[in-house]
CSV table of C-alpha atoms in Angstrom, one decimal:
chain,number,residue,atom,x,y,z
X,44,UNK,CA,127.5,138.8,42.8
X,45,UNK,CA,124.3,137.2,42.9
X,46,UNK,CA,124.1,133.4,43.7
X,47,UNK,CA,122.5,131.7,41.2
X,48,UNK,CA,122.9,127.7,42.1
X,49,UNK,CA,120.1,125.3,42.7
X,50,UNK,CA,119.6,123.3,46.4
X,51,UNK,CA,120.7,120.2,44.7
X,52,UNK,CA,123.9,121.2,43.1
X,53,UNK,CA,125.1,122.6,46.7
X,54,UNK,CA,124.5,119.6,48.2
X,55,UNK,CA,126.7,117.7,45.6
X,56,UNK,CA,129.3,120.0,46.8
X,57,UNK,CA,129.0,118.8,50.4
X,58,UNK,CA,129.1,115.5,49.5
X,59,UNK,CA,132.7,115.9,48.8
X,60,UNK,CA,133.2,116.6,51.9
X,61,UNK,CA,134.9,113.8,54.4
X,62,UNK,CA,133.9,113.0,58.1
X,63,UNK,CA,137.6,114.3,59.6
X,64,UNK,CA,137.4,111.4,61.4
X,65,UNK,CA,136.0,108.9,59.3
X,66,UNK,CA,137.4,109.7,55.8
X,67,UNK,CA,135.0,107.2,54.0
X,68,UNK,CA,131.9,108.8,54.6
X,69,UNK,CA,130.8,112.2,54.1
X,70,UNK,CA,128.9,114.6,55.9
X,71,UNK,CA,125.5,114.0,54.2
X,72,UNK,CA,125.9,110.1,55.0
X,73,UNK,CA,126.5,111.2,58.3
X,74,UNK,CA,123.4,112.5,58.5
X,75,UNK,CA,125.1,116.4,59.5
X,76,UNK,CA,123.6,118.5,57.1
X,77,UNK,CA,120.0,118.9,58.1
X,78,UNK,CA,118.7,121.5,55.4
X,79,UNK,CA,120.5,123.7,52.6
X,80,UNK,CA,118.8,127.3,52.0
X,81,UNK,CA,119.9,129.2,49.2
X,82,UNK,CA,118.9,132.8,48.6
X,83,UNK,CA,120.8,135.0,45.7
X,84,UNK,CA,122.7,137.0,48.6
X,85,UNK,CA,124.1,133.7,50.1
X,86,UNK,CA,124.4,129.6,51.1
X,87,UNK,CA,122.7,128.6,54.5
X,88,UNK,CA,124.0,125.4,55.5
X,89,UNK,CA,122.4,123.7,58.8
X,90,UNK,CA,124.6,121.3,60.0
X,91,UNK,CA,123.9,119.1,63.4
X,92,UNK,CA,127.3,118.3,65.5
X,93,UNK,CA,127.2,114.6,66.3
X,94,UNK,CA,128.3,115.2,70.1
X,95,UNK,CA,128.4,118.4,72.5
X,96,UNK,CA,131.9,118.8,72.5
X,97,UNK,CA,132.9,117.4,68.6
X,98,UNK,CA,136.5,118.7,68.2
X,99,UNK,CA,135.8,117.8,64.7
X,100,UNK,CA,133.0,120.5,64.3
X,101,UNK,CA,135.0,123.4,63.7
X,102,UNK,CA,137.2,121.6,61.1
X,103,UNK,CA,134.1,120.3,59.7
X,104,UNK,CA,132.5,124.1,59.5
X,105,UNK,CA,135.7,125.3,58.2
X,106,UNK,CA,136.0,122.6,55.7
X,107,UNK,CA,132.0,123.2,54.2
X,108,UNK,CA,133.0,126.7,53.7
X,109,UNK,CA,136.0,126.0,51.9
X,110,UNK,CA,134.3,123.6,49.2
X,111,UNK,CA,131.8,126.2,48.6
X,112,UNK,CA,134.5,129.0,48.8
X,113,UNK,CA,136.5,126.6,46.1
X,114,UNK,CA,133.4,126.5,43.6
X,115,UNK,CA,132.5,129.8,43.5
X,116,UNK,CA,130.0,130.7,46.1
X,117,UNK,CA,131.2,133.4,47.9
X,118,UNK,CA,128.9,134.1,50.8
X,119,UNK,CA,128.7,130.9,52.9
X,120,UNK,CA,126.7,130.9,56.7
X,121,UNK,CA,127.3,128.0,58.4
X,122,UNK,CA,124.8,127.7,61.1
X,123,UNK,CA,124.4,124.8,63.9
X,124,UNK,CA,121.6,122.7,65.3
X,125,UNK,CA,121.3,121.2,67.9
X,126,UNK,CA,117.3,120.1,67.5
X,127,UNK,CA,116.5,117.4,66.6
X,128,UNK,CA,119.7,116.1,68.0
X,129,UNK,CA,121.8,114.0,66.0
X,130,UNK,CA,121.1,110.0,66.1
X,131,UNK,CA,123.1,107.3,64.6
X,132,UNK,CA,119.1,106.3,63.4
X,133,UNK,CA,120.1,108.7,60.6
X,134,UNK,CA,122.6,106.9,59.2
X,135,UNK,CA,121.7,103.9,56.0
X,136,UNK,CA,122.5,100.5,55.7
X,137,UNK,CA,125.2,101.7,52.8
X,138,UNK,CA,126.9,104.1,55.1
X,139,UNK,CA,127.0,101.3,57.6
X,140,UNK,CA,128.5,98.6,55.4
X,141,UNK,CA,131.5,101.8,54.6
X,142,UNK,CA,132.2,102.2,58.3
X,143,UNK,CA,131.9,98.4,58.4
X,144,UNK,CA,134.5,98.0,55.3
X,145,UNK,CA,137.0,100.7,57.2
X,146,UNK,CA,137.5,98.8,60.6
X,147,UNK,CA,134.7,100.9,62.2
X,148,UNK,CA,131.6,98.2,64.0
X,149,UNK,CA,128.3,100.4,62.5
X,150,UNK,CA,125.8,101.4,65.5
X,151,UNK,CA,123.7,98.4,66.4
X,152,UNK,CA,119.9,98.6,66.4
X,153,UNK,CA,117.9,101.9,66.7
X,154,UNK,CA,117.6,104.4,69.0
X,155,UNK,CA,114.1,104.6,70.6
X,156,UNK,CA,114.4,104.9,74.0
X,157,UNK,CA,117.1,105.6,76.9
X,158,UNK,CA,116.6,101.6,77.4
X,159,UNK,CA,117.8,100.5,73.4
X,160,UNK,CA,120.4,103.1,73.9
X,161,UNK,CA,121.9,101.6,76.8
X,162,UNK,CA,120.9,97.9,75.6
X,163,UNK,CA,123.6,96.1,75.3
X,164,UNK,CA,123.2,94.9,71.5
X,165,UNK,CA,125.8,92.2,70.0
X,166,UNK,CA,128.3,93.9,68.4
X,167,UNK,CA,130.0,91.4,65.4
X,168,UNK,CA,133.8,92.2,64.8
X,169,UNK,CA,134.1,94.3,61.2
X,170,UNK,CA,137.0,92.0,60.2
X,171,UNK,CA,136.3,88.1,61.0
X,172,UNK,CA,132.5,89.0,61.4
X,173,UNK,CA,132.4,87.0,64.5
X,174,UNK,CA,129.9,88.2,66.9
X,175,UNK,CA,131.9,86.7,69.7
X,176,UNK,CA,133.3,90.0,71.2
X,177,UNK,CA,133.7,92.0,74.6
X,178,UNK,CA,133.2,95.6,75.2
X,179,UNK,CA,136.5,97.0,76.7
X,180,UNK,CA,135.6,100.4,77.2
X,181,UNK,CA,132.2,102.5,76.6
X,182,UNK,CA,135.1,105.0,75.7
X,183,UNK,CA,137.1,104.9,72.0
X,184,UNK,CA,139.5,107.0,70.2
X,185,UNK,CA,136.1,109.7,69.8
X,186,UNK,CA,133.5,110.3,71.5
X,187,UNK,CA,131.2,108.7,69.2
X,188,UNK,CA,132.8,105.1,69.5
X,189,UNK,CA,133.4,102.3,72.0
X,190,UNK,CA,136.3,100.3,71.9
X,191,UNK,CA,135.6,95.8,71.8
X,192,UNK,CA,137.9,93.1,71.1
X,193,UNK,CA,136.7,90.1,69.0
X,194,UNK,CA,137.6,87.1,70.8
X,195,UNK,CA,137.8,84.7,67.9
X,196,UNK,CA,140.3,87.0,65.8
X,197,UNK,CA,141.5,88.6,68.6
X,198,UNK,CA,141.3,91.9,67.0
X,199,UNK,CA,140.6,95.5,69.3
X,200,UNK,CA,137.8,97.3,67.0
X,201,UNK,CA,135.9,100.6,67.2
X,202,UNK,CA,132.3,100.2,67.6
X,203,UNK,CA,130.1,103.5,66.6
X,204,UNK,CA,127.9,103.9,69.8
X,205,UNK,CA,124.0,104.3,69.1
X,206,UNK,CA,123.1,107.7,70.6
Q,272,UNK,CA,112.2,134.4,83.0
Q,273,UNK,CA,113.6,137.3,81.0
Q,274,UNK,CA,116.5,137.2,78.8
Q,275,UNK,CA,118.8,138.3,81.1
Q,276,UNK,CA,117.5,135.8,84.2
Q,277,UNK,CA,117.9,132.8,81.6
Q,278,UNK,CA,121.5,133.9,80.9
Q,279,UNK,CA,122.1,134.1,84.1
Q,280,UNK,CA,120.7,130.4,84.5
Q,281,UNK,CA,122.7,129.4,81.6
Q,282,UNK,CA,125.9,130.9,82.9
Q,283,UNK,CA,125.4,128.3,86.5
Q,284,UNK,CA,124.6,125.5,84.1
Q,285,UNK,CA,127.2,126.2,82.0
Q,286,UNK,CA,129.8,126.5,84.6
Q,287,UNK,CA,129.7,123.3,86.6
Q,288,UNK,CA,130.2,121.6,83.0
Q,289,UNK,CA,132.9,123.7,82.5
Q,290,UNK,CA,135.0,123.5,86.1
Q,291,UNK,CA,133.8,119.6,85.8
Q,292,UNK,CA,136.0,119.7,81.7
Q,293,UNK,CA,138.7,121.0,83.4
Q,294,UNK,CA,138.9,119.0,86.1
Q,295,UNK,CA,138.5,115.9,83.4
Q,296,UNK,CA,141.0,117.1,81.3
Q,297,UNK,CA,143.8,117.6,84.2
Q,298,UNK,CA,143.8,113.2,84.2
Q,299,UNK,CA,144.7,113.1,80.6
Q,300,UNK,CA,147.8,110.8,80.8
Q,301,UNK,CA,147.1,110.0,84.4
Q,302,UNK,CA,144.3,107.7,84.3
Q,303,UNK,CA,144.7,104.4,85.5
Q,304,UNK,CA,145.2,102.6,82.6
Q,305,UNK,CA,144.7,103.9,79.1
Q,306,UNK,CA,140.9,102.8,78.3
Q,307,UNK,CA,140.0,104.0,81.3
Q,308,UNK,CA,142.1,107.6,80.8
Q,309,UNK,CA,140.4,107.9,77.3
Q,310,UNK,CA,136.6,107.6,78.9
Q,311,UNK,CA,137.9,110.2,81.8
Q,312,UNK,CA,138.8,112.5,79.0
Q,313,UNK,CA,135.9,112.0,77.2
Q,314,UNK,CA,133.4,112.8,79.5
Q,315,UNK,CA,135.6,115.6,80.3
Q,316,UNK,CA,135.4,116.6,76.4
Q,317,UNK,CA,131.0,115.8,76.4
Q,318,UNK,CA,131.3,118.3,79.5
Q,319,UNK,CA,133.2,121.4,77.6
Q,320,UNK,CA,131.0,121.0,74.6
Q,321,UNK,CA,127.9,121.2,76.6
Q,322,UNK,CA,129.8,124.5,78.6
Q,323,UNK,CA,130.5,125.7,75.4
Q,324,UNK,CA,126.9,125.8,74.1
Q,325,UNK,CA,125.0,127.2,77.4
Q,326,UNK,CA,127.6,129.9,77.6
Q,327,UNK,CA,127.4,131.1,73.7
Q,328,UNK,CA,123.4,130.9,74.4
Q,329,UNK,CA,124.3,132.6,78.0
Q,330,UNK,CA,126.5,135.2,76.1
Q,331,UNK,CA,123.7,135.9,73.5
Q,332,UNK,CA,120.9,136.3,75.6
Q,333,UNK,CA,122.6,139.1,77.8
Q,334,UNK,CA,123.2,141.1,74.8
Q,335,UNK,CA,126.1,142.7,76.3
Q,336,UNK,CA,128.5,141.6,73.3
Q,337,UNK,CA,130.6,139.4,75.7
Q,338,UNK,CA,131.4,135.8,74.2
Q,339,UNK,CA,131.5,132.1,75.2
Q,340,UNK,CA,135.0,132.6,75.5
Q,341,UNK,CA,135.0,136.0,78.0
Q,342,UNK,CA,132.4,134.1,80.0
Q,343,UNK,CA,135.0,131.5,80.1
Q,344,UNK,CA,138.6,133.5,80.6
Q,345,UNK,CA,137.9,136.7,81.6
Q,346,UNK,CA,135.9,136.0,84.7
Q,347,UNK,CA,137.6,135.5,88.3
Q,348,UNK,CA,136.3,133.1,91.3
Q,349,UNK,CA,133.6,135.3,92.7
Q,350,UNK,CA,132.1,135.4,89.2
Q,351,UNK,CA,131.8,132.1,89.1
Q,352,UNK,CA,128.8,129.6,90.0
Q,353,UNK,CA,129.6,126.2,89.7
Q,354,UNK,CA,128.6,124.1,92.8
Q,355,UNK,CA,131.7,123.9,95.2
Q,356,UNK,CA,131.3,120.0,94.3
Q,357,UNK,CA,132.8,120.4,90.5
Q,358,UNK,CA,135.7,122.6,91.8
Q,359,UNK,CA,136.8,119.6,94.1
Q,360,UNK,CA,140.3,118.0,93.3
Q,361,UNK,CA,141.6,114.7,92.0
Q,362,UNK,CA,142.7,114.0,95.1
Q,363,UNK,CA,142.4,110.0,93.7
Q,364,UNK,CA,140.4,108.2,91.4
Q,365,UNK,CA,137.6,107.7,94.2
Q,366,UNK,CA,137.7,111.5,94.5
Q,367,UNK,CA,136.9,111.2,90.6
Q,368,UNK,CA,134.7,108.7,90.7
Q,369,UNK,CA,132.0,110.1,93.6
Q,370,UNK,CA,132.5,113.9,92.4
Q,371,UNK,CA,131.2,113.2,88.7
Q,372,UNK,CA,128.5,110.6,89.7
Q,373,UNK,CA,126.9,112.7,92.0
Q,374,UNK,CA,126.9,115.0,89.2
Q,375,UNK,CA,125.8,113.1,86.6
Q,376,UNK,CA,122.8,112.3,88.4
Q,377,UNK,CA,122.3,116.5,89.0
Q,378,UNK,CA,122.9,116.6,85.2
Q,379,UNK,CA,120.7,114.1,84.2
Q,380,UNK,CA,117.5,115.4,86.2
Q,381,UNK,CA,117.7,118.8,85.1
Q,382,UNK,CA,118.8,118.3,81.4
Q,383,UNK,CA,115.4,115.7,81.6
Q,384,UNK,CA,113.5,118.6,83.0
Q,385,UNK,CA,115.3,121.4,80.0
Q,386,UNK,CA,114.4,118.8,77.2
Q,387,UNK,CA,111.0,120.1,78.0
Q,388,UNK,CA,110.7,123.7,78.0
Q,389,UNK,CA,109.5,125.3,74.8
Q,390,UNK,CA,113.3,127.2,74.2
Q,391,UNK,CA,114.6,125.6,71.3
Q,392,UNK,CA,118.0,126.0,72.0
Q,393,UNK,CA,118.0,125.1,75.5
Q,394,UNK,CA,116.1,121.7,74.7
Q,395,UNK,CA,118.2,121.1,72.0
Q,396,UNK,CA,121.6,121.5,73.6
Q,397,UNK,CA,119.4,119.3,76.6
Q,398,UNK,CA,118.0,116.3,74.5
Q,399,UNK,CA,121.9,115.7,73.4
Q,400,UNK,CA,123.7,116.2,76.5
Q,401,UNK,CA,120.7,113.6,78.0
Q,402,UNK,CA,122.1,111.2,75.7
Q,403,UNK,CA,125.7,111.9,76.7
Q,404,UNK,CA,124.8,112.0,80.5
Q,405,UNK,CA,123.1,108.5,80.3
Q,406,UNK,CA,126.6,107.0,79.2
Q,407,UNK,CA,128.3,109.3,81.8
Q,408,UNK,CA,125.9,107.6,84.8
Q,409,UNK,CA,126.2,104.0,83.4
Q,410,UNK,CA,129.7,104.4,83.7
Q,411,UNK,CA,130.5,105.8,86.6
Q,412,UNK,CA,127.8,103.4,88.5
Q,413,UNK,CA,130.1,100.9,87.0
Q,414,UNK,CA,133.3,101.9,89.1
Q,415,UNK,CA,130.7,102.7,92.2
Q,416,UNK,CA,130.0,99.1,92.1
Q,417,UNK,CA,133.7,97.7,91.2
Q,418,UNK,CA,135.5,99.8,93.6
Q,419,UNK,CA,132.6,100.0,96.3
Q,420,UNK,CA,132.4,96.4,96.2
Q,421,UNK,CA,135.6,95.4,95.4
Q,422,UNK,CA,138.6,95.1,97.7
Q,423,UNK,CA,139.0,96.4,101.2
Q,424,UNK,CA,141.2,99.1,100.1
Q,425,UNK,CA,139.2,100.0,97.4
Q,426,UNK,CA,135.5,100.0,99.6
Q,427,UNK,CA,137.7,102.2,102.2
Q,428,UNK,CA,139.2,104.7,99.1
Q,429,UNK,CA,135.9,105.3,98.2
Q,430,UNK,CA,133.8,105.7,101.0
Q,431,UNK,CA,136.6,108.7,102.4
Q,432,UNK,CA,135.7,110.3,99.3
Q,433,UNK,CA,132.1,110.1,99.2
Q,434,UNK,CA,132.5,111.1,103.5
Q,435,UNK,CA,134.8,114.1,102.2
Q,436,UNK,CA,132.4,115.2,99.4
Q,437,UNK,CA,129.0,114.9,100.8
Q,438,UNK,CA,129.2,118.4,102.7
Q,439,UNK,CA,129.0,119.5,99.0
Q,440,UNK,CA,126.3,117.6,98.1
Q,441,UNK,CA,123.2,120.0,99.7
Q,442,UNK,CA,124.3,122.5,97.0
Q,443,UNK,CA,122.5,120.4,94.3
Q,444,UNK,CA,119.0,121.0,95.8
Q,445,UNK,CA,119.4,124.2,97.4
Q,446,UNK,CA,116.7,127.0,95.8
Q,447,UNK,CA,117.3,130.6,95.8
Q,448,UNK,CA,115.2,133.6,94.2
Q,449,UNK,CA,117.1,132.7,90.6
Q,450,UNK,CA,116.1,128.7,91.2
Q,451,UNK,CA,112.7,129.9,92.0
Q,452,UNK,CA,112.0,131.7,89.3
Q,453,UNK,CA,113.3,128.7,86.6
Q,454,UNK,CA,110.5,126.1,88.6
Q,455,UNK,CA,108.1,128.8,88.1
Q,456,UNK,CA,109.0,128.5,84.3
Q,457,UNK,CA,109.2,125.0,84.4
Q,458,UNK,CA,113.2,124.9,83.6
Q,459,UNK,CA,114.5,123.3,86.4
Q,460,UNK,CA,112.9,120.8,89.3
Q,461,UNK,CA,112.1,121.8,92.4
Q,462,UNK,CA,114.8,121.6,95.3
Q,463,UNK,CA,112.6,118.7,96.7
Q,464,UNK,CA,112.2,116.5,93.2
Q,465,UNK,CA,116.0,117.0,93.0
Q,466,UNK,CA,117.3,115.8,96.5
Q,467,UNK,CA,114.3,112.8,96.6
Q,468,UNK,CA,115.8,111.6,93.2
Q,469,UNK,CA,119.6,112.0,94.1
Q,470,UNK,CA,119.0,110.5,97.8
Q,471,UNK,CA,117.0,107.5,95.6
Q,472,UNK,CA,119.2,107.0,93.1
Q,473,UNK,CA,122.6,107.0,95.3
Q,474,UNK,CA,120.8,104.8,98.1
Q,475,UNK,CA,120.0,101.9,96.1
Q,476,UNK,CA,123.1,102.5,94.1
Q,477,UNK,CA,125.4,102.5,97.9
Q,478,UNK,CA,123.2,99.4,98.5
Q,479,UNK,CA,124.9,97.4,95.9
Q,480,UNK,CA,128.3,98.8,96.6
Q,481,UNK,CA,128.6,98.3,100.2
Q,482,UNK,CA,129.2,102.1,101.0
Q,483,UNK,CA,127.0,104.6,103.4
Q,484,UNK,CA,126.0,107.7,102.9
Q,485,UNK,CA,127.3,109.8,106.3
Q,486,UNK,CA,125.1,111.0,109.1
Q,487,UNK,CA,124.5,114.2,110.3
Q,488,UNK,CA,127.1,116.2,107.6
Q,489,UNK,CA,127.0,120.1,107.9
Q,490,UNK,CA,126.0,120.8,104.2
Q,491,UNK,CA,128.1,123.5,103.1
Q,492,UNK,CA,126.7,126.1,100.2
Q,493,UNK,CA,128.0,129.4,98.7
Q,494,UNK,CA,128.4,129.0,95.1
Q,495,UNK,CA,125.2,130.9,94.2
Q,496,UNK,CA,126.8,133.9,95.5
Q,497,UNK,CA,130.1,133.3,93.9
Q,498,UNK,CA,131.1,131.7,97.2
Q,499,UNK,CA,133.9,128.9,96.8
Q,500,UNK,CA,136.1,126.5,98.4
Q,501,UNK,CA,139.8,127.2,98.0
Q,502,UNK,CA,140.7,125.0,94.9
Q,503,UNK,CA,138.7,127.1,92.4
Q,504,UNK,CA,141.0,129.6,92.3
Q,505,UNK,CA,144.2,127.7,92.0
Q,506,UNK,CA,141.8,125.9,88.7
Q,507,UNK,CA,141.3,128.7,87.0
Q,508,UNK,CA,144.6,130.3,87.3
Q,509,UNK,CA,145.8,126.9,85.1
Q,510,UNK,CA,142.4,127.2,82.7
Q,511,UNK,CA,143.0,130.7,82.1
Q,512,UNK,CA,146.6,131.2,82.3
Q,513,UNK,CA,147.0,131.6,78.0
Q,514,UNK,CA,144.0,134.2,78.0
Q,515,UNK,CA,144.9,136.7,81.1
Q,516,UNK,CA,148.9,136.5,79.7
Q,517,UNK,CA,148.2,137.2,76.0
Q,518,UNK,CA,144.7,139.1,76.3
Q,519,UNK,CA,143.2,138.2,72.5
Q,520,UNK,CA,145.6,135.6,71.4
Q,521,UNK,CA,144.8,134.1,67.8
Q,522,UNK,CA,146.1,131.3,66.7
């Protein structure tokens, strides 16, 4: 059965599908998918794991295939890649303000060097906005986040590292 | 370097991320307090995911239809070549704390070095782990500097470890005929850039945290030819207990 579905309408498709970890963005906004190729034998997707060792990447492989599966298009590849690697740069000011919304602090700044990496940017608390807050541990719940406290509303927060 | 030489540099890469994930995961629950058991488990988790990449690229490029996972589970300690350093126990959080700093500096040099070379695969699996390492180092300087510095306990906790580990140390600039051949390719740094940039970095960094790096330490080495010290094996029993008991288990 020959495939017969244009670049755009696939990528429709993905965008149905959830961040495992962060249901309120998808995997486009996430900046995963890197390129879609589609040939009449089959779908190429090229997606770019966030970190090295992303439990959610298999899940998130698994998950592609089944929307495509679901709509029709039989012959799915799934193929990672690791270059360029994955930067929070790739995220927009939209999907920031949805992390924002969902209790999630969006990556500060922009990633141009190993020094605005490791800067250490103000980080303002998603729920009183205060931008009085303390960095508990350079370690959250993922990989990809850091865990803060606000100290005016007192609320612990996830921040979304810049990498 | 031919395919097979590069997997076979892959494979050593590989394994001292792997042994180091292991040893990471083992303080899941056991951590000090929970923040700080979450960030041991993470870098543990950064560690397997860069294991798991070199040794599918390791597995590919020596063509022999072996996988990630066979590199992983099916080999036994004298297959192994993770420095003798990784394998090293938890014996307490200093333990922790010296083994994966010295090692995240190792990391960090030679993934600069690998984000170089014209293999897309092995710069790209490098330009990510670099950006994991530099969170590793920043936070393990941290607990240098807290428990180095802090009380006397704590400044005598951690310099026994770093006394006990720095035999293992030479290891991490060693060269032999496999090392030589990745500097002639421009892969890895020579044995000399390495130790001048480790001794650097962990002299001004023991500056700041009142400890001393030992004098005159025999400098142990071994793990290039599948050499180890006794703890590997007990390690790998634990990491590859489900594998060797149900050979091709599926979930």
């Amino acid at each position: 059965m020959k495939i017969n579905r244009s670049k755009e309408s696939i990528y429709q498709l993905l965008a149905q599908v959830p961040d495992p970890e962060i249901p309120v963005v998808n995997i486009i906004e996430m900046g995963m998918i890197r390129d879609v190729i589609v040939t009449p034998e089959k779908v190429e997707v090229f997606l770019c794991p966030t970190y090295s060792g992303c439990p959610a990447m298999d899940m998130i492989e698994s998950m592609v295939k089944e929307k495509l599966l679901a709509s029709g298009v039989l012959n799915v590849l799934v193929t990672l890649v690791y270059k360029p690697a994955w930067t929070t740069d790739w995220m927009n000011a939209q999907t920031k303000e949805k992390l924002r919304a969902f209790g999630i602090a969006p990556p500060v700044g922009k990633v141009l060097s190993k020094k605005s990496l490791l800067a250490n940017e103000t980080v303002a608390c998603p729920q009183c906005r205060s931008e009085n807050t303390k960095i508990k541990s350079m370690f959250g719940s993922t990989a990809c986040k850091a865990l803060y406290t606000c100290s005016d509303c007192l609320e612990p927060f996830d921040y979304f590292k810049c990498i | 370097m031919d395919d097979l030489n590069l997997s076979k540099f892959c494979i050593r890469l590989g394994d001292h991320c792997l042994i180091m994930a292991h040893r990471q995961s083992e303080l899941c629950s056991k951590g000090p307090f929970l923040e700080e058991d979450i960030a041991q488990i993470n870098l543990g988790l950064d560690l397997l995911g860069q294991a798991e990449a070199l040794l599918i690229y390791a597995a590919k490029l020596e063509g022999k239809g072996r996988t990630a996972d066979d590199l992983a589970f099916r080999r036994s300690e004298r297959q192994f070549h993770n420095f003798m350093l990784t394998e090293q126990p938890n014996t307490d959080f200093a333990f922790v704390i010296v083994r994966q700093y010295f090692m995240s500096l190792y990391l960090l040099k030679t993934y600069q070095v690998l984000a170089e070379v014209e293999d897309e695969t092995l710069s790209g699996i490098a330009l990510k782990a670099l950006k994991e390492l530099t969170y590793h180092e920043r936070h393990l300087s941290m607990w240098i500097l807290r428990l180095g510095d802090g009380t006397d306990e704590s400044q005598q906790r951690m310099q026994t470890a770093v006394n006990e580990l720095w035999m293992f140390v030479g290891e991490l600039y060693e060269e032999d005929a496999l090392d030589l051949l990745a500097q002639q390719a421009s892969y890895a740094p020579k044995g000399e850039e390495m130790k001048s940039f480790l001794m650097a970095q962990i002299t001004a960094k023991f500056a700041e945290a009142s400890l001393t790096i030992p004098e005159s330490i025999y400098m142990t080495t071994g793990s290039k030819q599948g050499i180890h010290t006794e703890y590997l094996g007990f390690l790998l029993t634990e990491m590859q207990y489900l594998q060797r008991a149900y050979p091709d288990a599926k979930w």
